[in-house]
C-alpha positions as a printed Julia matrix, in Angstrom:
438×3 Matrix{Float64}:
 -49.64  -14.48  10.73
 -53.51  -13.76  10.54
 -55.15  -12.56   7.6
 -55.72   -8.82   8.46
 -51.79   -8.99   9.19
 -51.44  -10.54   5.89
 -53.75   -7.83   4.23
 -51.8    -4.96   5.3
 -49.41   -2.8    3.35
 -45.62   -2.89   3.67
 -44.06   -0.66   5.83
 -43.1     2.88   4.09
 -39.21    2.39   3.06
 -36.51    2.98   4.94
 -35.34    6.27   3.48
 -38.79    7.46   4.52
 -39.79    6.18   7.61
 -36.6     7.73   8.77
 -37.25   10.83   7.05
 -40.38   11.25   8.73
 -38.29   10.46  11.79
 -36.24   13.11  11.94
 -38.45   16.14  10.16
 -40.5    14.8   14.0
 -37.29   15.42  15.64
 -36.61   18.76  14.45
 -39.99   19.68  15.3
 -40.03   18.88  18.67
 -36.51   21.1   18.64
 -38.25   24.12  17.77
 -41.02   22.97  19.95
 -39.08   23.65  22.72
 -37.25   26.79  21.42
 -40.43   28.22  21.4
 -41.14   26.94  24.59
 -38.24   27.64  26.89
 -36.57   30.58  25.18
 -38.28   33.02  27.8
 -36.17   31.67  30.46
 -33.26   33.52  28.0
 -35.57   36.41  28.69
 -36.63   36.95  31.98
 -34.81   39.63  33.43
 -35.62   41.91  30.71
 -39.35   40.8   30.65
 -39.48   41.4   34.28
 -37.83   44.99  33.59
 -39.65   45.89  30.68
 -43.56   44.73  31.98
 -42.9    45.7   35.74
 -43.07   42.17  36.67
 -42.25   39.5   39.9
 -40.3    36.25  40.05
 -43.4    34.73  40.83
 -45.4    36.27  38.15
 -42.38   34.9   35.24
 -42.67   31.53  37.14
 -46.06   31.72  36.1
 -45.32   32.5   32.42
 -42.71   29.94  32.17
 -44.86   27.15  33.76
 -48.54   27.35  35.26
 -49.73   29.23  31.69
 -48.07   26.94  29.32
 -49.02   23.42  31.85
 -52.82   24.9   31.75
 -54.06   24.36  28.75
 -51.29   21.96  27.48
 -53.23   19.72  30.51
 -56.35   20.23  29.41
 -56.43   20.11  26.2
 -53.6    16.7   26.16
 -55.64   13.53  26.51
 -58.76   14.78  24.09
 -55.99   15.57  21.24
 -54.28   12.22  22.16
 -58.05   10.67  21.71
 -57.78   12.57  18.37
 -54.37   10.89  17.51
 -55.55    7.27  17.53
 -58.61    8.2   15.71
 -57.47   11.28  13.33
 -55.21   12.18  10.83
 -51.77   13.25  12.98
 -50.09   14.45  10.1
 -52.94   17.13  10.61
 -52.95   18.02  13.92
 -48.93   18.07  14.01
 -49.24   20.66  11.13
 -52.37   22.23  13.28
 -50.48   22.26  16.14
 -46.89   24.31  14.9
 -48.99   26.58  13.32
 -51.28   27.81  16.79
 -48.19   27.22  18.54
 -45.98   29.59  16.39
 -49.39   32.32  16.64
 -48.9    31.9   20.14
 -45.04   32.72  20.58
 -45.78   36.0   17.93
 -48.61   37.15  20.75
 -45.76   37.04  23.21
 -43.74   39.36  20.79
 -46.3    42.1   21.29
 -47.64   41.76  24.99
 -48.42   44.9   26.07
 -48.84   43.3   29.38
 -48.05   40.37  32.12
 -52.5    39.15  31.33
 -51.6    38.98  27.44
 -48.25   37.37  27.88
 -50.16   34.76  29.74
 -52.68   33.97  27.7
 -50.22   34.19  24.36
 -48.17   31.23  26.68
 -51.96   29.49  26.83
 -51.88   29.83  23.3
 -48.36   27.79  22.66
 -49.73   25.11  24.99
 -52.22   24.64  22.85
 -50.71   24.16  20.17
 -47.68   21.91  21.66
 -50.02   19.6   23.57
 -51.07   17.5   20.44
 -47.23   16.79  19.14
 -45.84   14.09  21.08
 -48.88   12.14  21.73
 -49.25   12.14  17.9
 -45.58   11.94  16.88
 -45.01    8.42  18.75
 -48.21    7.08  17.78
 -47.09    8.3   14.15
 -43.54    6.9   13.98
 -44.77    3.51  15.93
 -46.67    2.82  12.12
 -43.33    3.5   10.0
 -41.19    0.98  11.86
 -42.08   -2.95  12.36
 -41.64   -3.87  16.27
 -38.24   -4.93  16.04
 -37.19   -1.14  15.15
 -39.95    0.55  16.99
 -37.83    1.51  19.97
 -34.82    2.58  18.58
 -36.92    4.97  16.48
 -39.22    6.34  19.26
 -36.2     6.73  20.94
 -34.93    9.04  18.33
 -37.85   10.95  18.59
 -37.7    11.35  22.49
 -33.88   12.44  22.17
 -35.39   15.18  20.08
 -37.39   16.46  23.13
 -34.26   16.0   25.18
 -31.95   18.19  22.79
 -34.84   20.26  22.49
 -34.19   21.4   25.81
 -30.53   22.68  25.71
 -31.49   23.33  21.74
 -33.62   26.0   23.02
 -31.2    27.58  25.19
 -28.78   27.54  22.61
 -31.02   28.81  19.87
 -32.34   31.49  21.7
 -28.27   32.79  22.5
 -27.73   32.7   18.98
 -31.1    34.46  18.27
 -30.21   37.14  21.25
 -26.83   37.9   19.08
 -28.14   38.24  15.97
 -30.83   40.79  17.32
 -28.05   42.42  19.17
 -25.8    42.38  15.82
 -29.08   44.11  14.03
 -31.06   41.42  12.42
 -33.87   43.93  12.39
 -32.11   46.59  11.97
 -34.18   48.8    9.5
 -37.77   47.36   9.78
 -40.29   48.59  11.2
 -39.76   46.67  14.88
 -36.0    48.04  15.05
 -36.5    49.94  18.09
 -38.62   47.07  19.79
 -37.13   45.7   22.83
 -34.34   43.11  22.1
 -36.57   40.34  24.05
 -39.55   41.13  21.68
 -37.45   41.04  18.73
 -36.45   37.5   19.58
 -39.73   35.95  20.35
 -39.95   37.75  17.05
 -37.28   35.69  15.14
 -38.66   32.5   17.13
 -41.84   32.42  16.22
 -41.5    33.3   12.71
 -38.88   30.34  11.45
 -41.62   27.76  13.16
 -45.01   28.96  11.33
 -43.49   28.43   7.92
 -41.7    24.49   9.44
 -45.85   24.16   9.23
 -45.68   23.97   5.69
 -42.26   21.36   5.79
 -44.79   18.73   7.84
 -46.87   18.72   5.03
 -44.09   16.45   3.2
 -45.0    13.85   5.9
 -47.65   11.26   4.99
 -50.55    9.59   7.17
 -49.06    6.23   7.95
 -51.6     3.01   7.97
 -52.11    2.35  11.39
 -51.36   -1.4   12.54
 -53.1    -2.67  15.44
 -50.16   -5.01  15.83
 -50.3    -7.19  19.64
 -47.14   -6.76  22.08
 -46.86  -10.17  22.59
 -42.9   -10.45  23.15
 -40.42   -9.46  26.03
 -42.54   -8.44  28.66
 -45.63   -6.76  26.26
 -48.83   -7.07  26.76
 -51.49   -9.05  24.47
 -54.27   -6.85  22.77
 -57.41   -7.89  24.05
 -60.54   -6.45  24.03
 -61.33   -2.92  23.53
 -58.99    0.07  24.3
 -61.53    2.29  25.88
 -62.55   -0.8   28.21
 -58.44   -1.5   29.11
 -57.3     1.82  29.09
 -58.31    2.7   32.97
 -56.69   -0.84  34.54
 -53.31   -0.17  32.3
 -53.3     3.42  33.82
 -53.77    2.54  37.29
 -51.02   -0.06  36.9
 -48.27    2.43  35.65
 -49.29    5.09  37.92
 -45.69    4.76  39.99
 -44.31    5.02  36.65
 -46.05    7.85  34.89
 -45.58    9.81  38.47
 -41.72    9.34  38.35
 -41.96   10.99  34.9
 -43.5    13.31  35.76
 -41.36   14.12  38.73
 -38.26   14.59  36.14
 -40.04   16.49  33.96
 -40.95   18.98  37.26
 -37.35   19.12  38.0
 -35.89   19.48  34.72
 -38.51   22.54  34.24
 -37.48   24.09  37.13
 -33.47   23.45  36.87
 -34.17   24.93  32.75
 -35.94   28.02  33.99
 -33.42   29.28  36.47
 -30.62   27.8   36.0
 -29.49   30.89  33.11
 -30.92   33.35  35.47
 -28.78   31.84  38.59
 -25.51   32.46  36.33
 -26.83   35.53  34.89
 -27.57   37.4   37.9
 -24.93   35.71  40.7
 -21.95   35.5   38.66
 -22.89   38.57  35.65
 -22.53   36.1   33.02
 -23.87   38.11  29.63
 -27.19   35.97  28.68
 -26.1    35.19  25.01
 -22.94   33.33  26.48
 -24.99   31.76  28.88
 -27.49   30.36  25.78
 -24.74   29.26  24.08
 -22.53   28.1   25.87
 -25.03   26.38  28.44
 -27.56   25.6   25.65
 -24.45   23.32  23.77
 -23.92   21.52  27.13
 -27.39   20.31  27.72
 -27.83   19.51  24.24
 -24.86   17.35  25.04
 -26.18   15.96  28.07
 -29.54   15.56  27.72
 -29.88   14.21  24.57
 -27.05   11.91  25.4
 -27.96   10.96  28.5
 -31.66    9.46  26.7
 -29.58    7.68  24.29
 -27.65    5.93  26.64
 -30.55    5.43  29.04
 -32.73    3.87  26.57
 -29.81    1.82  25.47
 -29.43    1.18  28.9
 -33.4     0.32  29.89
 -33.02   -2.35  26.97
 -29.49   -4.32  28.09
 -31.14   -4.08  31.88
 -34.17   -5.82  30.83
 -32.36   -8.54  28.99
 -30.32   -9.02  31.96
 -33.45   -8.66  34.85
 -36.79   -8.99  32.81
 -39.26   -5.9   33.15
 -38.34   -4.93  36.53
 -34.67   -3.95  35.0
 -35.75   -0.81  33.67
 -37.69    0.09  37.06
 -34.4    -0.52  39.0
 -32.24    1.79  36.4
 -34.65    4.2   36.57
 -34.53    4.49  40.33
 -30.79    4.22  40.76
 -30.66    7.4   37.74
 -32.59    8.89  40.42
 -30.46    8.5   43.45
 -27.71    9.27  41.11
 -29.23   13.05  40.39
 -28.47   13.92  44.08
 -24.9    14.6   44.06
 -25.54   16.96  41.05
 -28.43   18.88  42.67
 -26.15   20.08  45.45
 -23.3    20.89  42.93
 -25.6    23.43  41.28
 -25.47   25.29  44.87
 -21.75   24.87  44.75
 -21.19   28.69  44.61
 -18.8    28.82  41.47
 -20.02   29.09  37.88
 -17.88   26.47  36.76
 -19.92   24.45  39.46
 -23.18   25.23  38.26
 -21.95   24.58  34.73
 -20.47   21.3   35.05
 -23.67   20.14  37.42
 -26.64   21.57  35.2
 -25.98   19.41  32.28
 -24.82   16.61  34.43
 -28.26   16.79  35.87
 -29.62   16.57  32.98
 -28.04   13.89  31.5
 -29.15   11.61  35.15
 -32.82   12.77  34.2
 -32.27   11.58  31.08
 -31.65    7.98  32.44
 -34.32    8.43  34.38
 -36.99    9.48  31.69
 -35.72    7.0   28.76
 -36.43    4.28  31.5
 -39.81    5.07  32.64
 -41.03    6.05  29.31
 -39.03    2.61  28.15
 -41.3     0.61  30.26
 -44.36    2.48  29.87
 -44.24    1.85  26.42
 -43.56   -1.57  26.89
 -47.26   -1.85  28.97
 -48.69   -0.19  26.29
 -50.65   -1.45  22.87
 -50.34    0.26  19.95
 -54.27    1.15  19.8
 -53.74    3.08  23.22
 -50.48    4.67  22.61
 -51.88    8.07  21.88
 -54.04    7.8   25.08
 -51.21    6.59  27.11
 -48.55    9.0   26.0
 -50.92   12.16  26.24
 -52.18   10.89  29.76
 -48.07   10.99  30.82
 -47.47   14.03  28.92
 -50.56   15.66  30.82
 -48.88   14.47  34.08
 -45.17   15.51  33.07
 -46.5    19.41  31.88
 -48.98   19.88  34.65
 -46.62   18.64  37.1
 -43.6    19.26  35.45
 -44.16   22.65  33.75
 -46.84   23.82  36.07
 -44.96   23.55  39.64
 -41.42   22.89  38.86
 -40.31   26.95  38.09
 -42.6    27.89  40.89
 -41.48   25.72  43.48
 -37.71   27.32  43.01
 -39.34   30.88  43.2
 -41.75   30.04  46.0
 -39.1    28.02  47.98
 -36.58   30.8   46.9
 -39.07   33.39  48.69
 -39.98   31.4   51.66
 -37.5    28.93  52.13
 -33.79   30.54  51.96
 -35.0    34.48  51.13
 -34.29   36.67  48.43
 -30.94   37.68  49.83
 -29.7    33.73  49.27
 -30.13   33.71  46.15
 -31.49   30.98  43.69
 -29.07   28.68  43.89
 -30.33   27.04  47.17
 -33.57   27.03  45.73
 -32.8    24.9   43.27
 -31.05   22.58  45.32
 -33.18   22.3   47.73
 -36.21   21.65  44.32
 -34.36   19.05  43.04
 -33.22   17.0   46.11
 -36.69   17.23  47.76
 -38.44   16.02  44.45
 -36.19   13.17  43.56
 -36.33   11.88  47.25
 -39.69   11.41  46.47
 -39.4    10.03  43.6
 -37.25    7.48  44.99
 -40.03    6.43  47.38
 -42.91    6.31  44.65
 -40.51    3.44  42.99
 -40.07    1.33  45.75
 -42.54   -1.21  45.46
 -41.21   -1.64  41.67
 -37.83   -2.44  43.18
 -38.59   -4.67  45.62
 -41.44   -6.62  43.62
 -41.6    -8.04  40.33
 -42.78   -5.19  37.38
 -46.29   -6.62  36.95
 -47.91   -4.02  35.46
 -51.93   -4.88  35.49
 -52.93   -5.4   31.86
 -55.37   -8.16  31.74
């Protein structure tokens, strides 16, 4: 042990650490509420602002991926260097702003720039959050708890869905009945009771305490050694997980897309009434999402005890191949179909996230992990939430035609992007996981 290592504080308790843990987790729940409930919402949006499919693809990915881009590797600069408590409890409370600006968009150019707005604000959580729970837990925990964190995106995802059914009924029952906003439109009124619960979680975070950070080296099971500065290392560590980081991103493309229409496909083809759908869908891919990152990070672990680093490169691509058989299912024509192979889906990506985030974390030092983690969240959003609910709209326009419906669409989104994905991991598979860190 060297002296500095000697010098520092214990780790906060148990209790705590875990504490902080999950208060993380539930954020990045309502993170996503307030991100995905407007796929809950689209047809009446649509309705009520004189709107296209392509315009709500817009709103549910290019406005939110702009800024959330942009603004990602600066505020995970900030997060090795900063307080993160602070910009966590920053970022809820311009997020929350931004989902009350959708609440009273008078039109489709303030919706968008309200969805800019909750970018903004959700860009600085995870980068912070993992770099944040990394100092509560000594190495031998670390993944286990980061893992917790990143099954809180993954529930986050059907959470949302689910939340936002709930929400939808209790408008619908008269939770506003009267106020002043009774007579608003029911999809206003639930942006409404979204965005309200998350500005006051702002003051919960404050509970949380700035960890000491520990520059601790990854010498052990595949890690990399510390050496010299991060600024200097940071470009040659990129480079080497670029298959990586693009196969995350690839996922997180596909899951946005399959999350954005997959409600609408069983709302509109088979008249299934939208607060069912958020329930009842929303509980499945809370199910299989959040399980399927469990198991795949449990997974990524036994595979590299069993094959070194390359392990969790070869589960991630066979989670991959495995999403195939699902994507077609979702075009299956039933609504049983498309609700047995949505969450199925999900719970494949799942594998296929907790793997390549597994061994990008693994390549990582702690000093970078804000960098690293905001450069892959950058990737997944701008890819991921910029492209993946367009590319069902645009393929569903110019592909298969309105009259087919959006189930093709999807399909034809998911199979296309995972094929590629396949292909990016390749030379992982068939050489040794070397990835270039000094």
């Amino acid at each position: 042990m060297t002296a500095a290592a000697a010098a520092e504080p214990p780790y906060p308790s148990r209790p705590r650490a875990w504490g902080v843990v999950l208060i993380l987790f539930a954020t990045a729940v309502l993170a996503y509420t307030d991100r995905q409930v407007l796929s809950l919402l689209v047809d009446p949006i649509r309705a009520d602002l004189g709107i296209s499919d392509t315009q709500i693809s817009l709103l549910l990915g290019f406005a939110f991926a702009l800024i959330y881009g942009i603004a990602g590797i600066p505020l995970g600069f900030l997060a090795d260097r900063s307080s993160r408590r602070n910009l966590i409890v920053a970022g809820v409370a311009i997020w929350s702003v931004g989902t009350l600006a959708c609440a009273v968009a008078p039109s489709f150019e303030m919706l968008f720039a309200a969805r800019i707005i909750v970018g903004l604000g959700e860009a600085v959580l995870s980068p912070a959050a993992i770099s944040m729970i990394s100092d509560h837990f000594p190495p031998h925990r670390r993944g286990f708890a980061v893992g917790v964190f990143f099954t809180g995106i993954a529930v986050g995802v059907g959470g949302s869905i689910l939340i936002g059914g709930a929400v939808l009924d209790l408008v619908r029952a008269g939770l506003f009945a009267g106020t002043a906003v009774a007579d608003w439109p029911q999809w206003r009124l639930v942006l409404l009771a979204v965005g309200l619960p998350s500005l006051l979680w702002a003051l919960v975070l404050l509970w949380v305490k700035e960890p000491v950070r520990r520059f601790d080296q990854l010498e052990q099971a595949g890690a990399i050694a510390s050496k010299g500065t991060g600024e200097s290392r940071l470009l040659p560590l990129l480079l080497s997980l670029v298959p990586v980081l693009l196969v995350v991103a690839t996922a997180s493309m596909v899951d946005n897309a399959v999350g954005a229409w997959a409600p609408s496909l069983l709302i509109r083809q088979f008249g299934m009434d939208p607060a069912r759908v958020g329930v009842d869908l929303g509980l499945l891919l809370m199910l299989g999402y959040g399980g399927g990152m469990l198991a795949g990070g449990a997974l990524a672990d036994r595979m590299a005890q069993l094959r070194g680093p390359r392990g969790k490169i070869v589960l991630c691509a066979v989670a991959v191949l495995a999403t195939l058989p699902a994507a077609l299912l979702i075009n299956s024509g039933s609504a049983q179909g498309v609700m047995i192979a949505v969450p199925v889906y999900f719970a494949l990506s799942a594998v296929v996230t907790a793997s390549g985030l597994s061994a990008i974390l693994d390549a990582t030092p702690n000093r970078m992990r804000g960098q690293v983690m905001a450069v892959s969240f950058f990737l997944t959003v701008a890819i991921g939430g910029g492209f993946g609910p367009t590319a069902v709209a645009l393929s569903g326009t110019h592909v298969f035609g309105e009259a087919a419906g959006l189930g093709p669409a999807i399909s034809f989104t998911v199979v296309l992007s995972y094929v590629v994905a396949g292909l990016v991991l390749l030379p992982g598979i068939v050489r040794r996981w070397r990835p270039a860190h000094g």
